[in-house]
Short mmCIF file of C-alpha atoms (C1' of nucleotides) in Angstrom, two decimals:
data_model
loop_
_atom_site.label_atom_id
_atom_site.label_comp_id
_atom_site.label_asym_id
_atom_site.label_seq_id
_atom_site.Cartn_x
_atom_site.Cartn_y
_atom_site.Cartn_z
CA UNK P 1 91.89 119.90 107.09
CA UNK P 2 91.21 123.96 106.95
CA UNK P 3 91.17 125.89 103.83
CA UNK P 4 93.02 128.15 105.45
CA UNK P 5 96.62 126.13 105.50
CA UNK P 6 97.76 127.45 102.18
CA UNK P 7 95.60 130.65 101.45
CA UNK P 8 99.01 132.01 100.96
CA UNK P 9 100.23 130.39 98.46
CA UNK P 10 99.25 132.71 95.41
CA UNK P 11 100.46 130.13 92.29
CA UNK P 12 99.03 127.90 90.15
CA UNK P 13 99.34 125.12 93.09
CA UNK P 14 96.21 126.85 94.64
CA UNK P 15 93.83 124.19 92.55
CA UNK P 16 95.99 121.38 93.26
CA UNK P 17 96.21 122.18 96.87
CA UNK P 18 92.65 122.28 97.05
CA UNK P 19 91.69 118.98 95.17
CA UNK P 20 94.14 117.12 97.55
CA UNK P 21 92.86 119.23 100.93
CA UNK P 22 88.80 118.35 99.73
CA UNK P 23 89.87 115.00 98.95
CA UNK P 24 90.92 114.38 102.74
CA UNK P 25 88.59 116.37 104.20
CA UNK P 26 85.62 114.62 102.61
CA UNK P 27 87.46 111.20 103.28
CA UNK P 28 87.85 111.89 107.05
CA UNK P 29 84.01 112.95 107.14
CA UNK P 30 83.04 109.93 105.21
CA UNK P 31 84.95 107.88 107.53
CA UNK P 32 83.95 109.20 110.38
CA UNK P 33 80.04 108.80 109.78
CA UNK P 34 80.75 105.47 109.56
CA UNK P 35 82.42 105.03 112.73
CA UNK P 36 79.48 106.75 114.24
CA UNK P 37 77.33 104.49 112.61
CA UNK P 38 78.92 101.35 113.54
CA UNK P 39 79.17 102.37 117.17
CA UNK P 40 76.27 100.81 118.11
CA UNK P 41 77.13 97.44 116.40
CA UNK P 42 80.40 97.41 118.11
CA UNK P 43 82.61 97.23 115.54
CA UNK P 44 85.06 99.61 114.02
CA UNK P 45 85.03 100.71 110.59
CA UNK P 46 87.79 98.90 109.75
CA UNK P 47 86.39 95.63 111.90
CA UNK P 48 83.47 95.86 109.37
CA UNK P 49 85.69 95.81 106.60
CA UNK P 50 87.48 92.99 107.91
CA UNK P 51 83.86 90.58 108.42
CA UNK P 52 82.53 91.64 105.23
CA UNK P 53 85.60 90.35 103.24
CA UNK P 54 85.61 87.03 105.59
CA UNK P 55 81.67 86.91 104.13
CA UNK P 56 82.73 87.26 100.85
CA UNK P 57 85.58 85.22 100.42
CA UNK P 58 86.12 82.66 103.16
CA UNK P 59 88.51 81.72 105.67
CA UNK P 60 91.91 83.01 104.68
CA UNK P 61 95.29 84.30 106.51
CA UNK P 62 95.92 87.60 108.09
CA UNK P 63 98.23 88.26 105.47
CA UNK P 64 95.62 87.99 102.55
CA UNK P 65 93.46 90.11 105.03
CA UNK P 66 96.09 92.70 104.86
CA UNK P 67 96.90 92.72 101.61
CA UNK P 68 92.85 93.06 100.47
CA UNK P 69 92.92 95.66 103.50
CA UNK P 70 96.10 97.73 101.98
CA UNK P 71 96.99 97.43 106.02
CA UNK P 72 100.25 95.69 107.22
CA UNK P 73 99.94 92.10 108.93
CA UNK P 74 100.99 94.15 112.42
CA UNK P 75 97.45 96.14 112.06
CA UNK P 76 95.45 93.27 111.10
CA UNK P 77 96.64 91.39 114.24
CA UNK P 78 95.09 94.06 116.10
CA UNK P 79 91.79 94.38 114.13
CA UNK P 80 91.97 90.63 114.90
CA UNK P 81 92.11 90.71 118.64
CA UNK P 82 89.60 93.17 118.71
CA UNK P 83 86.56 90.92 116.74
CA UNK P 84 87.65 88.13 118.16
CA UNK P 85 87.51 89.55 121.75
CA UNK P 86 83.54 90.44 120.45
CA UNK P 87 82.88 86.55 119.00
CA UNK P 88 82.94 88.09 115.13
CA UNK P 89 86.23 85.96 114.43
CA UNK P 90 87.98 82.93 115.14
CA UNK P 91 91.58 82.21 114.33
CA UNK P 92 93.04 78.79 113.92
CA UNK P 93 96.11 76.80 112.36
CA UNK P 94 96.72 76.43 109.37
CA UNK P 95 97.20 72.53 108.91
CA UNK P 96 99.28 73.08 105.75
CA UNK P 97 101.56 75.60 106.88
CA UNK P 98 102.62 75.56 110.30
CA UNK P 99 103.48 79.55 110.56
CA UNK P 100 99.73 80.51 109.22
CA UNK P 101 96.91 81.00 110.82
CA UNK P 102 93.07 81.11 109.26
CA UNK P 103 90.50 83.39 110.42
CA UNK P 104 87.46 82.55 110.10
CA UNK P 105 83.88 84.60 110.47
CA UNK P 106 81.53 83.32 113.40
CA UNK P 107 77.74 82.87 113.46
CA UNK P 108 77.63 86.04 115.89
CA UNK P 109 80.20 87.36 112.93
CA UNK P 110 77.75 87.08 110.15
CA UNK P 111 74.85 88.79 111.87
CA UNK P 112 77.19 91.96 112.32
CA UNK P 113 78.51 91.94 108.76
CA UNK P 114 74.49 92.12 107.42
CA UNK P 115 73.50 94.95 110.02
CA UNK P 116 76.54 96.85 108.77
CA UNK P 117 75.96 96.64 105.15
CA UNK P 118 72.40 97.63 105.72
CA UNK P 119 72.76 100.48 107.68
CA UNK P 120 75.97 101.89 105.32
CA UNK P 121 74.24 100.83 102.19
CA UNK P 122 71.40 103.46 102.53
CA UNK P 123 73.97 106.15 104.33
CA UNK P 124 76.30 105.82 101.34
CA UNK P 125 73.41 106.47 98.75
CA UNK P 126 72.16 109.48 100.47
CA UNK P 127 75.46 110.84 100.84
CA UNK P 128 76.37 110.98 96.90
CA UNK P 129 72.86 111.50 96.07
CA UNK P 130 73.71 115.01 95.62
CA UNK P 131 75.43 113.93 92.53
CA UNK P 132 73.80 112.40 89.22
CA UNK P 133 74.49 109.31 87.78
CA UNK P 134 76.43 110.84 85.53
CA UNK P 135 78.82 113.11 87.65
CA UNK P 136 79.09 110.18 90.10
CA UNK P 137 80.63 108.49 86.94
CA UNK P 138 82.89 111.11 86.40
CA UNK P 139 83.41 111.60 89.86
CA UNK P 140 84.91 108.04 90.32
CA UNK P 141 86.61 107.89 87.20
CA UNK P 142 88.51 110.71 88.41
CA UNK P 143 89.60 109.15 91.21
CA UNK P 144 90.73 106.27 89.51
CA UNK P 145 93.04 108.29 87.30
CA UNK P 146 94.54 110.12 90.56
CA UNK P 147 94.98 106.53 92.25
CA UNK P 148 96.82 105.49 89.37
CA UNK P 149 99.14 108.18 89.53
CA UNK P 150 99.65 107.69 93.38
CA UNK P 151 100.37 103.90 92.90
CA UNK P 152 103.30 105.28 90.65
CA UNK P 153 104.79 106.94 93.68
CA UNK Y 1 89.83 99.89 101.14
CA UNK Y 2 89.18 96.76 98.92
CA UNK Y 3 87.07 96.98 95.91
CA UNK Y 4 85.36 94.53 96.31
CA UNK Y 5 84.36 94.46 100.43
CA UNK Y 6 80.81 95.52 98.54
CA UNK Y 7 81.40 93.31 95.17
CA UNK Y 8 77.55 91.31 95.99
CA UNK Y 9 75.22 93.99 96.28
CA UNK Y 10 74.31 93.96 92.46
CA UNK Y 11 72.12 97.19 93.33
CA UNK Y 12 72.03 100.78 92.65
CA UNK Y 13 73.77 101.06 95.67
CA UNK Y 14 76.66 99.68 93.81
CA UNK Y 15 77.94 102.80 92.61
CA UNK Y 16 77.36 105.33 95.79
CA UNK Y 17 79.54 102.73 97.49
CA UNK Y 18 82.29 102.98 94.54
CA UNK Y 19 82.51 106.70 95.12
CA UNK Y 20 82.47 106.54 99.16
CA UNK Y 21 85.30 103.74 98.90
CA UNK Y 22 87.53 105.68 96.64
CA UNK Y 23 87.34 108.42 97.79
CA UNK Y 24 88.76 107.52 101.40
CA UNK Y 25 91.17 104.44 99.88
CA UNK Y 26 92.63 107.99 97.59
CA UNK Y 27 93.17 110.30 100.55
CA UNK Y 28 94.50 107.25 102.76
CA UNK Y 29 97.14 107.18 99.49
CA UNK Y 30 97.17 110.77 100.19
CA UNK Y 31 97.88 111.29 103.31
CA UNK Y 32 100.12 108.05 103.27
CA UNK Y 33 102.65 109.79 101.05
CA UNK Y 34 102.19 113.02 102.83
CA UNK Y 35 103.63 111.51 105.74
CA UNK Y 36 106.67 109.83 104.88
CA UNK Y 37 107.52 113.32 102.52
CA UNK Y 38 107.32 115.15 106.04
CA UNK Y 39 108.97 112.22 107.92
CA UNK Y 40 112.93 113.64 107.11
CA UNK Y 41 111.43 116.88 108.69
CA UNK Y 42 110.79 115.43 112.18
CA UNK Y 43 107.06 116.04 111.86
CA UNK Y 44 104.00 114.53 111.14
CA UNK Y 45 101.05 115.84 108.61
CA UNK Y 46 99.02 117.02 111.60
CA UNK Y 47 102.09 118.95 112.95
CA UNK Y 48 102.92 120.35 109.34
CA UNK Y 49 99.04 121.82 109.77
CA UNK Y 50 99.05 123.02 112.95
CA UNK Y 51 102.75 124.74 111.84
CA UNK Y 52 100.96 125.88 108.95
CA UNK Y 53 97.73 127.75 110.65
CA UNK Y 54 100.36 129.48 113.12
CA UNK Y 55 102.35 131.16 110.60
CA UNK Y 56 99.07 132.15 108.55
CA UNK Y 57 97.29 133.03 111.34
CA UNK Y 58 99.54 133.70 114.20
CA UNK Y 59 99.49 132.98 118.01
CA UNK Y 60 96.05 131.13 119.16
CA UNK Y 61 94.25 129.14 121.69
CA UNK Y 62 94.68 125.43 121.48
CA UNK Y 63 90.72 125.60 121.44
CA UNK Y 64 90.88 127.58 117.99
CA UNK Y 65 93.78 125.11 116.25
CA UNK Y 66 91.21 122.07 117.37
CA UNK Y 67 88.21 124.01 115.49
CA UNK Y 68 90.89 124.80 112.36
CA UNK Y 69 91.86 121.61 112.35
CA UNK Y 70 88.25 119.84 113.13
CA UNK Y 71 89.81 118.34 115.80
CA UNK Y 72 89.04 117.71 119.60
CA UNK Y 73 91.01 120.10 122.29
CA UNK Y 74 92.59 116.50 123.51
CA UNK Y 75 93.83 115.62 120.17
CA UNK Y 76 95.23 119.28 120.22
CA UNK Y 77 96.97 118.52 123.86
CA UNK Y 78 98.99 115.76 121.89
CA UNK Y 79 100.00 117.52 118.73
CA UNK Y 80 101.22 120.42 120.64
CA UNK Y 81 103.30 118.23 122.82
CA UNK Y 82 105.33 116.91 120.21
CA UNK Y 83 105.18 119.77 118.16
CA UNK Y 84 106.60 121.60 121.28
CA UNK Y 85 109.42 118.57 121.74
CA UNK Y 86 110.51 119.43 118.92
CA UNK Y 87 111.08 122.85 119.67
CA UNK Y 88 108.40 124.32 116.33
CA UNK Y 89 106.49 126.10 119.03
CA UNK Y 90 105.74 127.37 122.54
CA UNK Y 91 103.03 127.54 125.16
CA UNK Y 92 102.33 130.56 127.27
CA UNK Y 93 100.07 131.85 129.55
CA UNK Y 94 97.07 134.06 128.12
CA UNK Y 95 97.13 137.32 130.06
CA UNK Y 96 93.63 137.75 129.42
CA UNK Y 97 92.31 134.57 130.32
CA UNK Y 98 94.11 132.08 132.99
CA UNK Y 99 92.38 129.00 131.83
CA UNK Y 100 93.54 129.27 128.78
CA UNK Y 101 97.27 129.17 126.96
CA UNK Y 102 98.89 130.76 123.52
CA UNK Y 103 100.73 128.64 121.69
CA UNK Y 104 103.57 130.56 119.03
CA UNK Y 105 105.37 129.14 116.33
CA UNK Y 106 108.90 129.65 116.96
CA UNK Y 107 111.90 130.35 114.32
CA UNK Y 108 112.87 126.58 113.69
CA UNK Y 109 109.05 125.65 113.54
CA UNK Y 110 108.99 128.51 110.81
CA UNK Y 111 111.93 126.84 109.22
CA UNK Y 112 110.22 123.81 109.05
CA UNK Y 113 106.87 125.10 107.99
CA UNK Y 114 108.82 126.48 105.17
CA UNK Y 115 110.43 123.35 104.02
CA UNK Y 116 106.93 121.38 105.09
CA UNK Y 117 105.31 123.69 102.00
CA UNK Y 118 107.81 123.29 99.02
CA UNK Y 119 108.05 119.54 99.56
CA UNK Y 120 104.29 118.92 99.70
CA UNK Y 121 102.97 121.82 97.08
CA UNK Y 122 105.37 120.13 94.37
CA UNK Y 123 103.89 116.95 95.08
CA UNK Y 124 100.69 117.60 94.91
CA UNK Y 125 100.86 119.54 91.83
CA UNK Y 126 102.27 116.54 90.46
CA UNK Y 127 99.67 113.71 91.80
CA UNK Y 128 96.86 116.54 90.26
CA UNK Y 129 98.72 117.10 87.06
CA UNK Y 130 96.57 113.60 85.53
CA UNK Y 131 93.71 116.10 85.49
CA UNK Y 132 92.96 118.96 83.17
CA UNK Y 133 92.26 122.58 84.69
CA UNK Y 134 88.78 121.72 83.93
CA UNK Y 135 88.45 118.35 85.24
CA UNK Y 136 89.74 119.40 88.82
CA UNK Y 137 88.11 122.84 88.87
CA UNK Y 138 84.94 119.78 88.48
CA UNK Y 139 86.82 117.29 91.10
CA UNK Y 140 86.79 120.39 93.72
CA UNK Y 141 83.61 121.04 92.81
CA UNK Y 142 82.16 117.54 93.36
CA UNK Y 143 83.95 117.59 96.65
CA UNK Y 144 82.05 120.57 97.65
CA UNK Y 145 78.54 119.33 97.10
CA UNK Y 146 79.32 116.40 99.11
CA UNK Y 147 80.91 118.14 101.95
CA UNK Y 148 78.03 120.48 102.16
CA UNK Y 149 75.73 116.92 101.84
CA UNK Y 150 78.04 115.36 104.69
CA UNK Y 151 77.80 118.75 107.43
CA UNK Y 152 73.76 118.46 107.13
CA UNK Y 153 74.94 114.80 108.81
"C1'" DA E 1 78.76 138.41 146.87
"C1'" DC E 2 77.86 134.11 145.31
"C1'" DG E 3 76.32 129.99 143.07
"C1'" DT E 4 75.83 127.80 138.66
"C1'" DG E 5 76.77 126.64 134.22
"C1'" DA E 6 80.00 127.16 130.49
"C1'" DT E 7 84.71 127.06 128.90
"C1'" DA E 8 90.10 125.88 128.65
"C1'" DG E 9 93.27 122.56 129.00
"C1'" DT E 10 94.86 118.18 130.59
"C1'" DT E 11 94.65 113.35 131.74
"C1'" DA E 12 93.30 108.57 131.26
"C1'" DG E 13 91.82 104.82 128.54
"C1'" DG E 14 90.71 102.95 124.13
"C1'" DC E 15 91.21 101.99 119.04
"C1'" DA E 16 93.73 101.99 114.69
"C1'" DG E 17 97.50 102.70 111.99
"C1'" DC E 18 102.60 102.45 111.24
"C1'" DG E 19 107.74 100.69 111.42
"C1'" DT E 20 110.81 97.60 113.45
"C1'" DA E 21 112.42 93.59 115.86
"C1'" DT E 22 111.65 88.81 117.13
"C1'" DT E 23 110.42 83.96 116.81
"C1'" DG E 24 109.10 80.12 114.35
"C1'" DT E 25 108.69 77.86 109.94
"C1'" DC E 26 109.37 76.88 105.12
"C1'" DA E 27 111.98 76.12 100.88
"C1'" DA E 28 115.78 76.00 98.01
"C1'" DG E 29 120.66 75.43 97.20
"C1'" DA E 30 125.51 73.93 98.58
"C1'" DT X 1 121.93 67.52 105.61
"C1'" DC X 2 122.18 72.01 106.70
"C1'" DT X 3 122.35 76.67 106.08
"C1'" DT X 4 120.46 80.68 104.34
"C1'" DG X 5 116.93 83.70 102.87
"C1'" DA X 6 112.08 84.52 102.69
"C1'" DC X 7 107.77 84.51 104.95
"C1'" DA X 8 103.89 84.31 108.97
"C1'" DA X 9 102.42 86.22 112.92
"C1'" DT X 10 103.28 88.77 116.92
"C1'" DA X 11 105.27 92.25 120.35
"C1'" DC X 12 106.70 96.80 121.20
"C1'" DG X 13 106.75 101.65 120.89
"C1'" DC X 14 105.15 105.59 118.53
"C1'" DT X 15 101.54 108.88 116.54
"C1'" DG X 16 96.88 110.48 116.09
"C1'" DC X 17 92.21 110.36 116.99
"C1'" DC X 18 88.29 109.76 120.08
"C1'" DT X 19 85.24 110.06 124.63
"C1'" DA X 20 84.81 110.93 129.38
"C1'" DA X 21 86.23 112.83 133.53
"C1'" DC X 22 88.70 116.27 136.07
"C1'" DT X 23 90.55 120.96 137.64
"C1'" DA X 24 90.71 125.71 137.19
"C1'" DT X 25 88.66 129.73 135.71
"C1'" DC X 26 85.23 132.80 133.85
"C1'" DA X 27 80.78 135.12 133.36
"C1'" DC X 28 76.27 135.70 134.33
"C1'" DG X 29 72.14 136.05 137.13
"C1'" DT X 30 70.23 136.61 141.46
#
DNA sequence: ACGTGATAGTTAGGCAGCGTATTGTCAAGA
DNA sequence: TCTTGACAATACGCTGCCTAACTATCACGT
């Protein structure tokens, strides 16, 4: 998003405009140096999401996926298709609830989710290393205080 | 973008992933909310921009909306198709150069542009107003050393 | 004058997200 | 029991973004 799109606006909305403009900005470069990265692995950013919470956690639903994803079930059915089309996922019934499904994460599955975590780990450390430990502290913790403000609508 | 995707890796990485993470899970909540504001308007947040850089800026190239907009010329093929749809602007031929087009804003896409920026700059001012003048004059700041980390790839 | 490479815009195909509608299943109350 | 409302997953259509390939045009160097 360009600087540019509200130069005109002359009133104290200038710094607000700017702090939510950076914010996206920076979050669209973040995300797509990770897509970049993942290429090669052949997974998405948001597939890599998807088999690192399967590592973590377990089988589970599509809707728990979802809801740990903030993505509607209709999106994770896609994300689905897609790792399970590349061996990363399987899904199966749920024997105590005939509507469910469970996905689980594959041999082939766990071998992307380490690759991934290695290779963002170190990318994600250079990136804020521009910041101290301190300001990174304040940096999140100002985050937090804007996401709490956005949950409230 | 769940916390805790990266909960096991009890390193140092622990908090370079915390900022990365929140920082694109609060401009997803961004950009979310930007969206269904614009939605009564009939456009989307991309369209709102590319409304917005033709009133500031005037009649342009597709090629120069895809650089404002860090976007690829395809991408800018789409917007402008809807965009022109809905009647907020116009293609014509560029008498200096026949491979390329101008694209105009027209008087309802200046009415819309309008309404785009008094729905969105009171909004923002409010999802901002958790921070002091000080702490976001620091949250820009932060933004801007990472940025300029992020171009140098 | 004429290739040759660069540029402008589009198209085609793919992924990822959304909202909405649909189908099947569950669970609770009449 | 049976109906009704909620929930699970999917299908469909839309937007937005990408890359790659294509056509038309330009501009430069020979």
């Amino acid at each position: 998003m360009p600087d540019d799109f509200y130069e005109q606006t002359p009133d104290a909305n200038a710094a607000a405009t700017e702090g939510v403009m950076n914010t996206i900005r920076t979050a669209d470069m973040f995300f797509d140096r990770i897509g970049r990265l993942l290429r090669p692995l052949g997974v998405s950013a948001a597939g890599g999401l998807v088999l690192g919470i399967l590592r973590d956690h377990g089988t589970m639903s599509p809707s728990e996926l979802g809801e740990r994803l903030i993505v509607t079930r209709a999106t994770v059915t896609g994300l689905l298709d897609s790792l399970e089309r590349r061996g990363c996922v399987i899904r199966s019934a749920n024997p105590a609830d005939r509507r469910g499904l469970l996905v689980s994460i594959t041999p082939a599955g766990l071998t992307v989710v380490k690759e991934v975590r290695t290779i963002i780990h170190g990318n994600e450390r250079d990136w804020m290393s521009v910041l101290s430990d301190a300001e990174l502290r304040t940096y999140v913790e100002l985050l937090h205080r804007i996401q709490d403000r956005l949950v409230r609508s």
